[in-house]
């Protein structure tokens, strides 16, 4: 039995194998994209965002892949269910979000935009900005 924490270590291997043409690995990646699409749609419905053209932020290690087929499948599935959704892949490390949330809490609302910009700029050397990967 594989420890759940170790499963995440397999993702890059499966993506690389799928990219090399392995049919079984591609099927796993397609299933992952479909499951993540279903989750994003369910969350948007629960939050009543389906008709509001929401920004869907893809955050986490699995979204760091450059596998175009994975991102295409994910974006197409979300786009069919949530027309106008803007898909954004967050490449910032989790600490950036934590820092921004901390600043907001300290400010008792939204932190000063200049301070937020300085925090974000501090992570630019790590290519830590969100970028749009597809738009429906």
mmCIF file of C-alpha atoms in Angstrom:
data_model
loop_
_atom_site.group_PDB
_atom_site.id
_atom_site.type_symbol
_atom_site.label_atom_id
_atom_site.label_comp_id
_atom_site.label_asym_id
_atom_site.label_seq_id
_atom_site.Cartn_x
_atom_site.Cartn_y
_atom_site.Cartn_z
ATOM 1 C CA UNK A 1 0.000 0.000 0.000
ATOM 2 C CA UNK A 2 1.319 3.430 -0.983
ATOM 3 C CA UNK A 3 1.179 6.183 1.624
ATOM 4 C CA UNK A 4 -1.242 8.936 0.526
ATOM 5 C CA UNK A 5 1.483 11.568 0.873
ATOM 6 C CA UNK A 6 3.649 9.657 -1.594
ATOM 7 C CA UNK A 7 0.938 9.531 -4.265
ATOM 8 C CA UNK A 8 1.623 13.185 -5.087
ATOM 9 C CA UNK A 9 5.184 12.264 -5.979
ATOM 10 C CA UNK A 10 3.856 10.099 -8.803
ATOM 11 C CA UNK A 11 2.100 12.916 -10.674
ATOM 12 C CA UNK A 12 5.198 14.225 -12.496
ATOM 13 C CA UNK A 13 6.099 10.675 -13.529
ATOM 14 C CA UNK A 14 2.601 9.984 -14.871
ATOM 15 C CA UNK A 15 2.538 13.316 -16.745
ATOM 16 C CA UNK A 16 5.961 12.612 -18.285
ATOM 17 C CA UNK A 17 4.929 9.091 -19.260
ATOM 18 C CA UNK A 18 1.698 10.372 -20.811
ATOM 19 C CA UNK A 19 3.686 12.998 -22.699
ATOM 20 C CA UNK A 20 5.878 10.239 -24.101
ATOM 21 C CA UNK A 21 2.809 8.560 -25.562
ATOM 22 C CA UNK A 22 1.854 5.981 -22.941
ATOM 23 C CA UNK A 23 -1.863 5.250 -23.391
ATOM 24 C CA UNK A 24 -2.487 4.103 -19.802
ATOM 25 C CA UNK A 25 -0.789 7.194 -18.362
ATOM 26 C CA UNK A 26 -2.827 9.428 -20.702
ATOM 27 C CA UNK A 27 -6.023 7.725 -19.498
ATOM 28 C CA UNK A 28 -5.041 8.493 -15.889
ATOM 29 C CA UNK A 29 -4.372 12.143 -16.760
ATOM 30 C CA UNK A 30 -7.679 12.411 -18.637
ATOM 31 C CA UNK A 31 -9.540 10.929 -15.664
ATOM 32 C CA UNK A 32 -7.778 13.388 -13.349
ATOM 33 C CA UNK A 33 -8.800 16.310 -15.570
ATOM 34 C CA UNK A 34 -12.393 15.072 -15.659
ATOM 35 C CA UNK A 35 -12.556 14.642 -11.868
ATOM 36 C CA UNK A 36 -11.052 18.085 -11.242
ATOM 37 C CA UNK A 37 -13.498 19.567 -13.752
ATOM 38 C CA UNK A 38 -16.403 17.952 -11.905
ATOM 39 C CA UNK A 39 -15.102 19.332 -8.608
ATOM 40 C CA UNK A 40 -14.691 22.868 -9.983
ATOM 41 C CA UNK A 41 -18.200 22.810 -11.449
ATOM 42 C CA UNK A 42 -19.700 21.514 -8.199
ATOM 43 C CA UNK A 43 -17.958 24.244 -6.213
ATOM 44 C CA UNK A 44 -19.104 26.940 -8.643
ATOM 45 C CA UNK A 45 -22.687 25.687 -8.434
ATOM 46 C CA UNK A 46 -22.630 25.519 -4.657
ATOM 47 C CA UNK A 47 -21.289 29.091 -4.511
ATOM 48 C CA UNK A 48 -23.879 30.247 -7.090
ATOM 49 C CA UNK A 49 -21.154 31.420 -9.473
ATOM 50 C CA UNK A 50 -22.126 29.528 -12.623
ATOM 51 C CA UNK A 51 -23.841 32.521 -14.250
ATOM 52 C CA UNK A 52 -21.357 35.108 -13.017
ATOM 53 C CA UNK A 53 -18.352 34.346 -15.236
ATOM 54 C CA UNK A 54 -16.088 33.520 -12.285
ATOM 55 C CA UNK A 55 -12.356 33.332 -12.185
ATOM 56 C CA UNK A 56 -11.452 29.672 -11.615
ATOM 57 C CA UNK A 57 -8.041 29.536 -9.986
ATOM 58 C CA UNK A 58 -6.099 26.315 -10.439
ATOM 59 C CA UNK A 59 -3.786 26.112 -7.446
ATOM 60 C CA UNK A 60 -1.609 23.237 -6.361
ATOM 61 C CA UNK A 61 1.209 21.051 -7.505
ATOM 62 C CA UNK A 62 -0.670 19.090 -10.153
ATOM 63 C CA UNK A 63 -1.491 22.307 -12.038
ATOM 64 C CA UNK A 64 2.198 23.149 -12.446
ATOM 65 C CA UNK A 65 2.379 20.724 -15.341
ATOM 66 C CA UNK A 66 2.774 22.094 -18.836
ATOM 67 C CA UNK A 67 0.761 19.178 -20.266
ATOM 68 C CA UNK A 68 -1.335 21.030 -22.852
ATOM 69 C CA UNK A 69 -3.853 18.192 -23.247
ATOM 70 C CA UNK A 70 -4.545 18.185 -19.493
ATOM 71 C CA UNK A 71 -5.117 21.946 -19.349
ATOM 72 C CA UNK A 72 -7.153 21.900 -22.574
ATOM 73 C CA UNK A 73 -9.443 19.140 -21.283
ATOM 74 C CA UNK A 74 -9.874 20.864 -17.928
ATOM 75 C CA UNK A 75 -10.566 24.259 -19.509
ATOM 76 C CA UNK A 76 -12.996 22.853 -22.069
ATOM 77 C CA UNK A 77 -14.961 20.964 -19.428
ATOM 78 C CA UNK A 78 -15.221 23.962 -17.135
ATOM 79 C CA UNK A 79 -16.035 26.243 -20.078
ATOM 80 C CA UNK A 80 -18.946 24.048 -21.204
ATOM 81 C CA UNK A 81 -20.530 24.091 -17.746
ATOM 82 C CA UNK A 82 -19.583 27.640 -16.755
ATOM 83 C CA UNK A 83 -19.676 29.822 -19.877
ATOM 84 C CA UNK A 84 -17.408 32.820 -19.552
ATOM 85 C CA UNK A 85 -15.315 31.301 -16.769
ATOM 86 C CA UNK A 86 -11.786 32.648 -16.737
ATOM 87 C CA UNK A 87 -9.285 29.889 -15.977
ATOM 88 C CA UNK A 88 -6.170 31.071 -14.132
ATOM 89 C CA UNK A 89 -3.260 28.866 -13.174
ATOM 90 C CA UNK A 90 -1.650 30.098 -9.987
ATOM 91 C CA UNK A 91 2.076 29.539 -10.029
ATOM 92 C CA UNK A 92 2.814 31.322 -6.777
ATOM 93 C CA UNK A 93 3.866 29.222 -3.820
ATOM 94 C CA UNK A 94 1.192 28.855 -1.107
ATOM 95 C CA UNK A 95 3.136 31.193 1.157
ATOM 96 C CA UNK A 96 2.213 34.153 -1.085
ATOM 97 C CA UNK A 97 -1.498 33.581 -0.511
ATOM 98 C CA UNK A 98 -0.897 33.073 3.190
ATOM 99 C CA UNK A 99 1.070 36.326 3.364
ATOM 100 C CA UNK A 100 -1.666 38.257 1.543
ATOM 101 C CA UNK A 101 -4.382 36.809 3.786
ATOM 102 C CA UNK A 102 -2.272 37.732 6.813
ATOM 103 C CA UNK A 103 -1.912 41.296 5.544
ATOM 104 C CA UNK A 104 -5.670 41.559 5.029
ATOM 105 C CA UNK A 105 -6.308 40.311 8.564
ATOM 106 C CA UNK A 106 -3.820 42.759 10.028
ATOM 107 C CA UNK A 107 -5.437 45.589 8.077
ATOM 108 C CA UNK A 108 -8.901 44.585 9.271
ATOM 109 C CA UNK A 109 -10.070 44.328 5.667
ATOM 110 C CA UNK A 110 -8.134 44.711 2.457
ATOM 111 C CA UNK A 111 -4.475 45.517 2.851
ATOM 112 C CA UNK A 112 -2.948 48.504 1.095
ATOM 113 C CA UNK A 113 -2.473 47.721 -2.618
ATOM 114 C CA UNK A 114 1.110 49.012 -2.566
ATOM 115 C CA UNK A 115 2.019 46.578 0.200
ATOM 116 C CA UNK A 116 0.323 43.716 -1.642
ATOM 117 C CA UNK A 117 2.282 44.653 -4.759
ATOM 118 C CA UNK A 118 5.540 44.566 -2.790
ATOM 119 C CA UNK A 119 4.725 41.082 -1.475
ATOM 120 C CA UNK A 120 3.937 39.837 -4.974
ATOM 121 C CA UNK A 121 7.043 41.499 -6.410
ATOM 122 C CA UNK A 122 9.145 39.757 -3.796
ATOM 123 C CA UNK A 123 8.206 36.447 -5.372
ATOM 124 C CA UNK A 124 8.719 37.497 -9.002
ATOM 125 C CA UNK A 125 12.155 35.911 -9.081
ATOM 126 C CA UNK A 126 10.374 32.567 -8.643
ATOM 127 C CA UNK A 127 7.954 33.340 -11.480
ATOM 128 C CA UNK A 128 5.265 33.631 -8.825
ATOM 129 C CA UNK A 129 2.460 35.346 -10.683
ATOM 130 C CA UNK A 130 -0.912 34.012 -11.801
ATOM 131 C CA UNK A 131 -1.379 33.818 -15.542
ATOM 132 C CA UNK A 132 -4.429 33.151 -17.643
ATOM 133 C CA UNK A 133 -4.114 29.850 -19.474
ATOM 134 C CA UNK A 134 -7.481 29.797 -21.207
ATOM 135 C CA UNK A 135 -10.579 31.891 -21.393
ATOM 136 C CA UNK A 136 -14.015 30.640 -22.400
#
